[in-house]
Coordinates of C-alpha atoms (C1' of nucleotides) in Angstrom, one line a residue:
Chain A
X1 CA -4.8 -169.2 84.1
X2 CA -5.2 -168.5 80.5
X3 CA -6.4 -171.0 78.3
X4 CA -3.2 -172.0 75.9
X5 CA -4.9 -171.3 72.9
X6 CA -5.5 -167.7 73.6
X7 CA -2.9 -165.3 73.3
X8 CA -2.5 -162.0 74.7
X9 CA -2.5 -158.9 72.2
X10 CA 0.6 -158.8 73.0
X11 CA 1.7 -161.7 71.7
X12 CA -0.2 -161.9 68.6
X13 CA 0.8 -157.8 67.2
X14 CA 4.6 -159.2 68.2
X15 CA 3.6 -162.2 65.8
X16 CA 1.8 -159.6 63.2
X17 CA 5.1 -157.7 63.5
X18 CA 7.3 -160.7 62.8
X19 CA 5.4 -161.4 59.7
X20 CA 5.4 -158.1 58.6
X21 CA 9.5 -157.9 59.2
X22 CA 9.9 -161.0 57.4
X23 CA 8.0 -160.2 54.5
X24 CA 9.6 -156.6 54.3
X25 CA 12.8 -158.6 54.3
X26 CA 11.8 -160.6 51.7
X27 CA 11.0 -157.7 49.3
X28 CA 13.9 -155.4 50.2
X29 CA 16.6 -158.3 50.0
X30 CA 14.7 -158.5 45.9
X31 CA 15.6 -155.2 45.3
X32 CA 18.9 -154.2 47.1
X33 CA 20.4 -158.1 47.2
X34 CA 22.9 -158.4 50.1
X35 CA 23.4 -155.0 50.8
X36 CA 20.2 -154.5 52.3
X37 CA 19.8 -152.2 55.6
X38 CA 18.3 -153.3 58.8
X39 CA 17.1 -149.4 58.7
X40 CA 15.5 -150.4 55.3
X41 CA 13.8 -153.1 55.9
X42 CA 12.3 -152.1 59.5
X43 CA 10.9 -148.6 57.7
X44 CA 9.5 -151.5 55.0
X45 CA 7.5 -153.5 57.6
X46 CA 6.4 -150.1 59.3
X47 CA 7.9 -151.1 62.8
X48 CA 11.0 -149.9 64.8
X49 CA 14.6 -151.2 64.6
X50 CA 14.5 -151.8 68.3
X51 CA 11.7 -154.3 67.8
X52 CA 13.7 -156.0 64.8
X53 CA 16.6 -156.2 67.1
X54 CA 14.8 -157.6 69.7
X55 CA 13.3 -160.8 67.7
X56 CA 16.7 -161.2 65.8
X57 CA 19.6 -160.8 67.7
X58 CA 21.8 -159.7 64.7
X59 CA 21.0 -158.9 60.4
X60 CA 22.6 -162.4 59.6
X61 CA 19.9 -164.3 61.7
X62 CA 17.1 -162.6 60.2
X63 CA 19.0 -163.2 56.6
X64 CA 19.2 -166.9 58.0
X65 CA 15.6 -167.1 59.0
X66 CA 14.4 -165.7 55.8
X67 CA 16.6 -168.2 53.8
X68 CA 15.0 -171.3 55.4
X69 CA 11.7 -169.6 54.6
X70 CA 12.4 -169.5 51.4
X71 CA 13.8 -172.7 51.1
X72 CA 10.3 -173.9 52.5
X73 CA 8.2 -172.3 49.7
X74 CA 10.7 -173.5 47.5
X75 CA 10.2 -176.8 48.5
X76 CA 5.9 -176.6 48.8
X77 CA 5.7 -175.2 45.1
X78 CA 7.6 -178.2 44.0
X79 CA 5.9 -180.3 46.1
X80 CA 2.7 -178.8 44.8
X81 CA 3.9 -179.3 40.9
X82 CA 4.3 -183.3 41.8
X83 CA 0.8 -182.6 42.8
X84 CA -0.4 -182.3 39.7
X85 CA -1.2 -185.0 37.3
X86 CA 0.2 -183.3 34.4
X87 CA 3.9 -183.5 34.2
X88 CA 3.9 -180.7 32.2
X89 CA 1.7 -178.5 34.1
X90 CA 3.3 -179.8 37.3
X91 CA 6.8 -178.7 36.1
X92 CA 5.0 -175.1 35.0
X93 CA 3.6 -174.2 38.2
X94 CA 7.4 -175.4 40.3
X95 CA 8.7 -173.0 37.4
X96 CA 6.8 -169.7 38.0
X97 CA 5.7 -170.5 41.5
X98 CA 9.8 -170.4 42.2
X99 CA 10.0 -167.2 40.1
X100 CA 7.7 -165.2 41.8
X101 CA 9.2 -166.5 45.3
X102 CA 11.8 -164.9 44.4
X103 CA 14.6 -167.7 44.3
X104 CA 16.8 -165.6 43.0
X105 CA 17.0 -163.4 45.9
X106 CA 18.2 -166.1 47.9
X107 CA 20.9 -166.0 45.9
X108 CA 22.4 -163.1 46.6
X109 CA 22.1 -163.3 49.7
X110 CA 23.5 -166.9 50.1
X111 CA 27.5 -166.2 50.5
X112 CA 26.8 -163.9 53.5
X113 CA 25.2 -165.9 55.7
X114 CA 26.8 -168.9 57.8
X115 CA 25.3 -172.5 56.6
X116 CA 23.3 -174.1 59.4
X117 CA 22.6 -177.6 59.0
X118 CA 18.7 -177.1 58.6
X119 CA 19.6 -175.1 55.6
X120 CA 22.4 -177.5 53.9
X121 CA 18.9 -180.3 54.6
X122 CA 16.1 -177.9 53.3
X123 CA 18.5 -177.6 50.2
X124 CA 18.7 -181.2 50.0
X125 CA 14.8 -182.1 50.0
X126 CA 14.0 -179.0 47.2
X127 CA 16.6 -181.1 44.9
X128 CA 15.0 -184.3 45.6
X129 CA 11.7 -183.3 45.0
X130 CA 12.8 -180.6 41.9
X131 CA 14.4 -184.4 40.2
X132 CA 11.5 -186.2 40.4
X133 CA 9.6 -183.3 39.1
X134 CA 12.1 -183.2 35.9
X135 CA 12.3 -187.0 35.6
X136 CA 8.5 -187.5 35.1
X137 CA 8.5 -184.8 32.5
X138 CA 11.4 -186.5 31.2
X139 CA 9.5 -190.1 31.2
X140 CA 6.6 -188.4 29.9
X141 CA 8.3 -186.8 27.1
X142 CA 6.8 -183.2 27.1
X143 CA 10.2 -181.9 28.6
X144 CA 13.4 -181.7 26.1
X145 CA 15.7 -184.4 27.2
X146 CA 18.9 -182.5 27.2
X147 CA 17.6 -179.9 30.1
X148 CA 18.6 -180.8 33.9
X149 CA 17.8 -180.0 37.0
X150 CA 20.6 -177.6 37.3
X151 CA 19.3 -175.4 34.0
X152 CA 15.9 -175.0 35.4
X153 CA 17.6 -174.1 38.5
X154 CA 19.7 -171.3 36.9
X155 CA 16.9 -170.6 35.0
X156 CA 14.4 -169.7 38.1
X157 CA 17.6 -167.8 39.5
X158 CA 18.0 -165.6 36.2
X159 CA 13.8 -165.0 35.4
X160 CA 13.5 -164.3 39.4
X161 CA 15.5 -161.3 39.6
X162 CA 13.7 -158.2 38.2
X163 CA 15.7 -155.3 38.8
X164 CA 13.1 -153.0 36.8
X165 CA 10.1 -154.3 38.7
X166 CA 12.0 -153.4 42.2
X167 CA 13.1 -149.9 40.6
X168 CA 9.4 -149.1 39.6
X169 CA 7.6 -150.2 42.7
X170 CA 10.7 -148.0 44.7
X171 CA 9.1 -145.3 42.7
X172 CA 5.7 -145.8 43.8
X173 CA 4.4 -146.0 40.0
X174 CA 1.9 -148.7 40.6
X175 CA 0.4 -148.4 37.4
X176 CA 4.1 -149.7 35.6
X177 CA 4.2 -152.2 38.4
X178 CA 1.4 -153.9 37.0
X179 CA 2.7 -153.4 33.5
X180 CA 6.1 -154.6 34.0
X181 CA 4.9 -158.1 36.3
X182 CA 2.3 -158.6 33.1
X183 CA 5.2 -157.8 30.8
X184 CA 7.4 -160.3 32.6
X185 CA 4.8 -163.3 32.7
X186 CA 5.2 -163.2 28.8
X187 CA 9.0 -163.7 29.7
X188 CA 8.3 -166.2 31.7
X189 CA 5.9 -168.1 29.2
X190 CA 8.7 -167.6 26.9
X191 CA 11.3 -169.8 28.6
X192 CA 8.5 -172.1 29.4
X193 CA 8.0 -172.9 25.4
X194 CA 11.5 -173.3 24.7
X195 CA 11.9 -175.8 27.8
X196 CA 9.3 -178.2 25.8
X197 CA 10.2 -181.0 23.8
X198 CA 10.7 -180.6 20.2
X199 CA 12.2 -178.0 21.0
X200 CA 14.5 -177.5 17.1
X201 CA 18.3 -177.2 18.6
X202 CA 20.1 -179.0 21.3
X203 CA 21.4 -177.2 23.9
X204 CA 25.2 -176.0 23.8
X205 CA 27.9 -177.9 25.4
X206 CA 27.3 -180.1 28.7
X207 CA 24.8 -180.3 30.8
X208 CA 26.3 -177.9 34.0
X209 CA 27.8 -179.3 36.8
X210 CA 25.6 -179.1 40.1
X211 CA 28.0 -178.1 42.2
X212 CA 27.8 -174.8 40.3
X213 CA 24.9 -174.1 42.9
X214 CA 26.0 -175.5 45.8
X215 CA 29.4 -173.7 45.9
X216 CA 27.7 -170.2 45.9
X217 CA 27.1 -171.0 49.4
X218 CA 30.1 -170.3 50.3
X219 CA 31.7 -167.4 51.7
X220 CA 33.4 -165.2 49.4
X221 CA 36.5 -163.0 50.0
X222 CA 34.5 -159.8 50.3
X223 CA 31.8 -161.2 52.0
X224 CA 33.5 -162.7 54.6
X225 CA 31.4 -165.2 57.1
X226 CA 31.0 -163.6 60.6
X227 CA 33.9 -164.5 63.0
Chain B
X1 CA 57.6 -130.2 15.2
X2 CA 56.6 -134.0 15.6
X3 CA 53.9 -135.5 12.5
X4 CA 50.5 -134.9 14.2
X5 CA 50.0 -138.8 13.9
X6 CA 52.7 -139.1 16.3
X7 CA 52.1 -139.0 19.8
X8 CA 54.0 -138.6 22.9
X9 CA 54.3 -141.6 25.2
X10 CA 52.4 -140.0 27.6
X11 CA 49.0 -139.0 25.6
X12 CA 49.5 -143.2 24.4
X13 CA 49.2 -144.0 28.3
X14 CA 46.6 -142.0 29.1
X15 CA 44.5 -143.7 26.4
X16 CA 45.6 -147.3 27.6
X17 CA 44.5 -146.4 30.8
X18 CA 41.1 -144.2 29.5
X19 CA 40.6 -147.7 28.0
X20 CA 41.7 -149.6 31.1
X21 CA 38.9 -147.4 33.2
X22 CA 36.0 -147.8 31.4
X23 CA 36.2 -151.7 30.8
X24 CA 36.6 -151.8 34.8
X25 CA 33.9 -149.5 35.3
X26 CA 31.6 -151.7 32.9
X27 CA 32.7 -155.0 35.0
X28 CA 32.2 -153.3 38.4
X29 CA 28.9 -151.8 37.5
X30 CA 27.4 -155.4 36.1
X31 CA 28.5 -156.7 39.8
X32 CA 27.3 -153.7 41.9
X33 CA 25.0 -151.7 40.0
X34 CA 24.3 -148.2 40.3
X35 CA 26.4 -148.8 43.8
X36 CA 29.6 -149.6 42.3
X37 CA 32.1 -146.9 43.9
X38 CA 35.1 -144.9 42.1
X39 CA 37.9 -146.5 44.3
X40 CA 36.3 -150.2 42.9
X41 CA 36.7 -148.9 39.6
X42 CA 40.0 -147.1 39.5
X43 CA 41.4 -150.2 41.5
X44 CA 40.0 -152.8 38.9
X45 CA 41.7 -150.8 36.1
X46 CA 44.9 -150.6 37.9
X47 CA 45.0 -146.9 38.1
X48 CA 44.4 -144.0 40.5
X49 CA 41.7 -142.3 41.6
X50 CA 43.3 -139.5 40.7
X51 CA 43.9 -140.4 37.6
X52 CA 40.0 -141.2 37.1
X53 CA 38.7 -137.9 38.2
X54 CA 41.3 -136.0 35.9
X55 CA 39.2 -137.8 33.1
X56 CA 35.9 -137.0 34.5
X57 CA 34.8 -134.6 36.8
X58 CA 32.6 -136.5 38.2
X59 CA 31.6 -140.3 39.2
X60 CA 28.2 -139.5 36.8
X61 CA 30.3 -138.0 34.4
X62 CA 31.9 -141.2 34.0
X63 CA 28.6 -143.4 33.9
X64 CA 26.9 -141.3 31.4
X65 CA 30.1 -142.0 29.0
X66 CA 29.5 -145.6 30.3
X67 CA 26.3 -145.5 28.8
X68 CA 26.8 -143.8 25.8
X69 CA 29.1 -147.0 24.8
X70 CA 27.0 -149.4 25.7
X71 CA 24.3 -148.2 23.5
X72 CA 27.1 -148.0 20.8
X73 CA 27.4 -151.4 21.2
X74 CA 24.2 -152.1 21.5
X75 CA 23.5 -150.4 18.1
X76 CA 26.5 -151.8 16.6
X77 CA 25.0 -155.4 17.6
X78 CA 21.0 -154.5 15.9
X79 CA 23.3 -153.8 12.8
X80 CA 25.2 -157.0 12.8
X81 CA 22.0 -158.7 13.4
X82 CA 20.6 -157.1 10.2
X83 CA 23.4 -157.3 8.2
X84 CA 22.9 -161.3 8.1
X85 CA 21.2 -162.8 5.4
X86 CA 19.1 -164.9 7.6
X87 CA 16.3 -163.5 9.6
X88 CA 16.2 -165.4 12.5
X89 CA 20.3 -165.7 12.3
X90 CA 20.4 -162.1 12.6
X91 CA 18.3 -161.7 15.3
X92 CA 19.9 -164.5 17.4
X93 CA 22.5 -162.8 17.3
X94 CA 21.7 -159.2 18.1
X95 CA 20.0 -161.0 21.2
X96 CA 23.1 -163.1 21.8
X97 CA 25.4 -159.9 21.6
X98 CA 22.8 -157.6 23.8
X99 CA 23.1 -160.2 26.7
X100 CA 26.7 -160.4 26.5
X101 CA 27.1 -156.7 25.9
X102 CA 25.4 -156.8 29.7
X103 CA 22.4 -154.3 28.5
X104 CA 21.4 -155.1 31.5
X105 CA 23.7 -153.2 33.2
X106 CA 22.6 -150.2 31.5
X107 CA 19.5 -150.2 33.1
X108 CA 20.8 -150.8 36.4
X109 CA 22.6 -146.9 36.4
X110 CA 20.5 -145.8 33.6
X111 CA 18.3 -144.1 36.6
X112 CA 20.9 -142.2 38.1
X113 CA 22.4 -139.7 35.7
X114 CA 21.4 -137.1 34.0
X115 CA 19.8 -138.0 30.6
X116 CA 21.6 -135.8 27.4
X117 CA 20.3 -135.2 24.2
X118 CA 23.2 -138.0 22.5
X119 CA 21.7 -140.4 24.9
X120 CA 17.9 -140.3 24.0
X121 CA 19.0 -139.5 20.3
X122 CA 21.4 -143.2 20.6
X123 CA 18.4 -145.1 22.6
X124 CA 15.8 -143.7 19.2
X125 CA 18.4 -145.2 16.8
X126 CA 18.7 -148.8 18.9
X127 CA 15.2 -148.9 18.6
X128 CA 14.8 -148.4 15.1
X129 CA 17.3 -150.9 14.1
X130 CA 15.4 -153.6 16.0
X131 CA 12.3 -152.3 14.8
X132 CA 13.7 -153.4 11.6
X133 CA 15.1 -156.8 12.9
X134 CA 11.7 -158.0 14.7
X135 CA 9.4 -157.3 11.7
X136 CA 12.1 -158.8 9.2
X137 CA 11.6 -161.8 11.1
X138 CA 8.0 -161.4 11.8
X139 CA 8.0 -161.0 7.6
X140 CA 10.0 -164.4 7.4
X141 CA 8.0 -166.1 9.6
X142 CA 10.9 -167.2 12.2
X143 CA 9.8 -165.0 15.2
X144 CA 6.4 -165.8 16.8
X145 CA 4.3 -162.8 15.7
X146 CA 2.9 -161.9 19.1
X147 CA 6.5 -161.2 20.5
X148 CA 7.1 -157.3 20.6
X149 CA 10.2 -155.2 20.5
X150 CA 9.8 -155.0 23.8
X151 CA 9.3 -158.2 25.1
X152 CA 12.5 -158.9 23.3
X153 CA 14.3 -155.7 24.9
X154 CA 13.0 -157.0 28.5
X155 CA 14.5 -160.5 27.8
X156 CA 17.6 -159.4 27.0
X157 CA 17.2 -157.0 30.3
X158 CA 16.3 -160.0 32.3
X159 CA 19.5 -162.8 30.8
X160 CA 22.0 -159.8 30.9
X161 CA 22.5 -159.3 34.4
X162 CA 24.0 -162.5 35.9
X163 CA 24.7 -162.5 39.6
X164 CA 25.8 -165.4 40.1
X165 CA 28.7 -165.2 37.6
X166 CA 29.3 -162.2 38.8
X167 CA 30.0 -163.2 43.0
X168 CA 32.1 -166.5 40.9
X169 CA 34.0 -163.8 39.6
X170 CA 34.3 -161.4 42.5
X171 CA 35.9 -164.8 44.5
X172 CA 38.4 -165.6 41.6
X173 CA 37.0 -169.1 40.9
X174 CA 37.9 -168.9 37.5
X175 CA 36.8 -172.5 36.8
X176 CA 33.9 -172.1 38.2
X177 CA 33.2 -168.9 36.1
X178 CA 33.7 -170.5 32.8
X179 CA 31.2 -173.2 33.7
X180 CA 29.3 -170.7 34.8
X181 CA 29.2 -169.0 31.9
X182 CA 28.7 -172.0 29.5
X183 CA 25.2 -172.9 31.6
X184 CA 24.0 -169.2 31.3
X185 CA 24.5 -170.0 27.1
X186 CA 22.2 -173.0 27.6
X187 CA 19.6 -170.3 29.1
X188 CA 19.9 -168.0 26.1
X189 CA 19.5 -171.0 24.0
X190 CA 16.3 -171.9 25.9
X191 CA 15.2 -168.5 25.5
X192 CA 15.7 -168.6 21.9
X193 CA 13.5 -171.9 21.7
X194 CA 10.8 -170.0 23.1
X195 CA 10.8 -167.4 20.6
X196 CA 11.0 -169.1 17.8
X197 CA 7.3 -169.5 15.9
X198 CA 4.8 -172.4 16.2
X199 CA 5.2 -172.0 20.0
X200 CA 2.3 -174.1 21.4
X201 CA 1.0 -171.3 23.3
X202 CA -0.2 -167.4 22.7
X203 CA 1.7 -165.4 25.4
X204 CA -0.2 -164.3 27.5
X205 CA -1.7 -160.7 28.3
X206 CA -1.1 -157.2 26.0
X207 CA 2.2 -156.6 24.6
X208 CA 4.2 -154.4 26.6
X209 CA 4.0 -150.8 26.4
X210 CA 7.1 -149.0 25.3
X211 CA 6.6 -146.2 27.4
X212 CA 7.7 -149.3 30.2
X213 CA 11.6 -148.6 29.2
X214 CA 11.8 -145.1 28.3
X215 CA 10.1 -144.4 31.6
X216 CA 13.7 -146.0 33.5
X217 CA 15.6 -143.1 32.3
X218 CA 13.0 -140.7 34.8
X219 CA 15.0 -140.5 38.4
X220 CA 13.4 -142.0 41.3
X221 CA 12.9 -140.8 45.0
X222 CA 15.6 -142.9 46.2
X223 CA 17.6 -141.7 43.0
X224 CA 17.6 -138.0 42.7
X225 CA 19.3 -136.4 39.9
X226 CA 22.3 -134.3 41.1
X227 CA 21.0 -130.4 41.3
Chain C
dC1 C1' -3.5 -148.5 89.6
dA2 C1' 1.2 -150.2 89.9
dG3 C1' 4.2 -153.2 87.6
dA4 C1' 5.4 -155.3 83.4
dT5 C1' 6.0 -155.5 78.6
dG6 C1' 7.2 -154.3 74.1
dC7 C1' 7.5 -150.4 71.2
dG8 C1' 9.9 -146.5 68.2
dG9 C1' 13.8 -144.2 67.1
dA10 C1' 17.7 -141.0 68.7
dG11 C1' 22.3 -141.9 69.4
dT12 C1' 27.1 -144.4 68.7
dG13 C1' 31.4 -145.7 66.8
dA14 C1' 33.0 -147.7 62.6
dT15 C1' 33.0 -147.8 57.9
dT16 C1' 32.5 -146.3 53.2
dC17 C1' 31.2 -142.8 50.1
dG18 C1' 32.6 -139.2 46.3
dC19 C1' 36.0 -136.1 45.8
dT20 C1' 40.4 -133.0 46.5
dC21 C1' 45.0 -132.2 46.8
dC22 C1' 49.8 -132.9 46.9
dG23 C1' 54.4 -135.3 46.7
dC24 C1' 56.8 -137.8 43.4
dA25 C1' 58.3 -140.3 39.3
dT26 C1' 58.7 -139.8 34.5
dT27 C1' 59.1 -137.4 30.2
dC28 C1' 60.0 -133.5 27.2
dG29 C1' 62.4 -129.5 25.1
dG30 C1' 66.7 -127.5 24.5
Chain D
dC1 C1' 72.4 -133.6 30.7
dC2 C1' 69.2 -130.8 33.2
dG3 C1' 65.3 -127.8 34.7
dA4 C1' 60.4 -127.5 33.7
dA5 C1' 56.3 -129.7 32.9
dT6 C1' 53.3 -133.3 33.0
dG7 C1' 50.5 -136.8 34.8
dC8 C1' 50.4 -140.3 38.2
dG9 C1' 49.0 -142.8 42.8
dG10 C1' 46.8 -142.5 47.0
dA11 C1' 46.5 -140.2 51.7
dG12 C1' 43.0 -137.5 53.6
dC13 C1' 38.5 -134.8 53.9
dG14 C1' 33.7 -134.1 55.4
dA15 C1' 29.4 -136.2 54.7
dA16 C1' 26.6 -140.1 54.6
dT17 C1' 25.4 -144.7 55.9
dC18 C1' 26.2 -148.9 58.2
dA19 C1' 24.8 -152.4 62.1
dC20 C1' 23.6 -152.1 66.5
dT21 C1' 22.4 -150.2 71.6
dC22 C1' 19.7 -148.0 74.8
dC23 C1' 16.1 -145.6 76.8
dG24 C1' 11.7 -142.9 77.5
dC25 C1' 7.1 -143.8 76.8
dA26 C1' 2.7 -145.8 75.5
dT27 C1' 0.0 -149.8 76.3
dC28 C1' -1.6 -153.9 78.4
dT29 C1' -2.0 -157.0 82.5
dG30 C1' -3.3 -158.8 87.1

DNA sequence: CAGATGCGGAGTGATTCGCTCCGCATTCGG
DNA sequence: CCGAATGCGGAGCGAATCACTCCGCATCTG
């Protein structure tokens, strides 16, 4: 008998694979949002449909799987902005760390997929922790008062999509790749300077209503849950 | 022989619904992108398909004109920035109107059609009347001097598209669409903050290269021009 | 070396695409 | 008041693409 620790080769390529798949997922969901093609993403990962289909039984469990994923890395780079002692720099790194996870593609896909329970919880732990990364910037005063939880949110959601970036790197044109992501973490350190307090204006109107976010999970009338 | 002022009841309908077709196309296409289909459009204006291919030949036919407006209005909004007295009044509100005018949208077909002379011609004369607006600004001292033309042309790329108002749309929560909306005008505001000078912070990086825009308008592999 | 395992991708029916074409309602000219 | 003309909506077309199945084959295991 094997020892348990060692793993056939087998077994660890199947693992490569699923890494592979998930992260091909990941960047073809950026780019193509909901409408994404199993036939897409497998080409993407440089492995078969067959083996897709044989570690997720359908498209909407691989969608779930790589939502609770990014749920977790949601979750660590806030986790890791409380880490810091800074509140400032804490609430930075939360900011672009969830940018460049690409937040807002979970967002597009999150009215197509049925809500499991782990994901309604996840959900619940990445607001906890993203409150108590906005209250100490709040306490500390370096964040402008009038900003909520539920701007930053929208805010990660609307600086994470970057329909250019996807179109270039579909191109091949590394070179603009590299341009455009510099180009965009000048965007980025935009919206971080008018997020600090002091800032000259309030903001317009009320602070937004959370459950703007939690309704987009959902189902919507064209994207209909799975029977 | 009717005054040539007058027209027929006929020529007046096919104008409402000329009008009718291209507002639907510009609502479908900041939803879907370069995907949106002819039936989606023709069914949001409340018209045939028939009646949308005796007006253009062709689905890019219709897209280019689709451009060609929203660079209109794009031009029309550089204009109105510069025709304010105030500097940094003016170019709120070019930025304001570009993100509303969904410029982002633009870039999200601007890939797949053909590029005519009136369009590069129209994209040279956008360009030149925010050439005008950024260093009027710069001059006043409103706008932090290492923001570019670009940077500011990426931003309004990167507020203009709006997914999540979009699927609130597509599901007819109208309440939930107007909120939506008044949080994305907290984001602009944000964004404004940010670009206003005496930001704490140098952004970071080169500015952009133009040549990062003007290069979108170049068809992809996955986006061949039509032979 | 024989059996087991997991792979890639051709194939399948369903769906959606851009686009054509035609029956029909409405309007115009006399 | 009527026949001709006009412009409309949408059924229907071939092609493309979708999620998904299934199987021959290469590779690894005992």
């Amino acid at each position: 008998m094997s020892r348990p620790t060692r793993r056939t080769h087998r077994q660890a390529e199947a693992e490569a694979n699923d890494r592979a798949l998930l992260e091909a997922a990941r960047e073809v969901v950026a780019v193509d949002g909901a409408h994404a093609s199993v036939a897409a993403i497998a080409a993407r990962a440089g492995v078969g449909i067959g083996s897709l289909y044989r570690r997720y039984r359908t498209k909407q469990e691989l969608f779930q799987r790589l939502v609770v994923i990014g749920l977790d890395r949601w979750l660590a780079a806030a986790q890791a902005g409380l880490a810091h002692d800074d509140p400032w720099d804490g609430l930075a790194h939360y900011l672009l760390a969830g940018i460049d996870i690409g937040q807002g593609s979970l967002g597009a896909i999150a009215g197509t997929i049925e809500i499991t329970e782990e994901i309604t919880e996840k959900n619940r732990c990445c607001d906890t922790a993203v409150d108590a990364l906005v209250a100490r910037a709040h306490a500390a005063g370096v964040l402008r008062p009038d900003v909520t939880r539920t701007d930053l949110h929208l805010l990660i959601e609307q600086l994470g999509k970057s329909p250019m970036i996807d179109q270039l790197r579909r191109q091949g044109r590394t070179d603009l790749v590299d341009m455009a992501i510099r180009a965009r973490a000048r965007i980025n350190a935009i919206a971080l300077d008018g997020l600090r307090a002091g800032a000259p204006h309030r903001l317009p109107g009320e602070p937004p209503d959370s459950a703007l976010l939690s309704r987009r999970w959902e189902p919507s009338a064209d994207n209909p849950r799975p029977s």
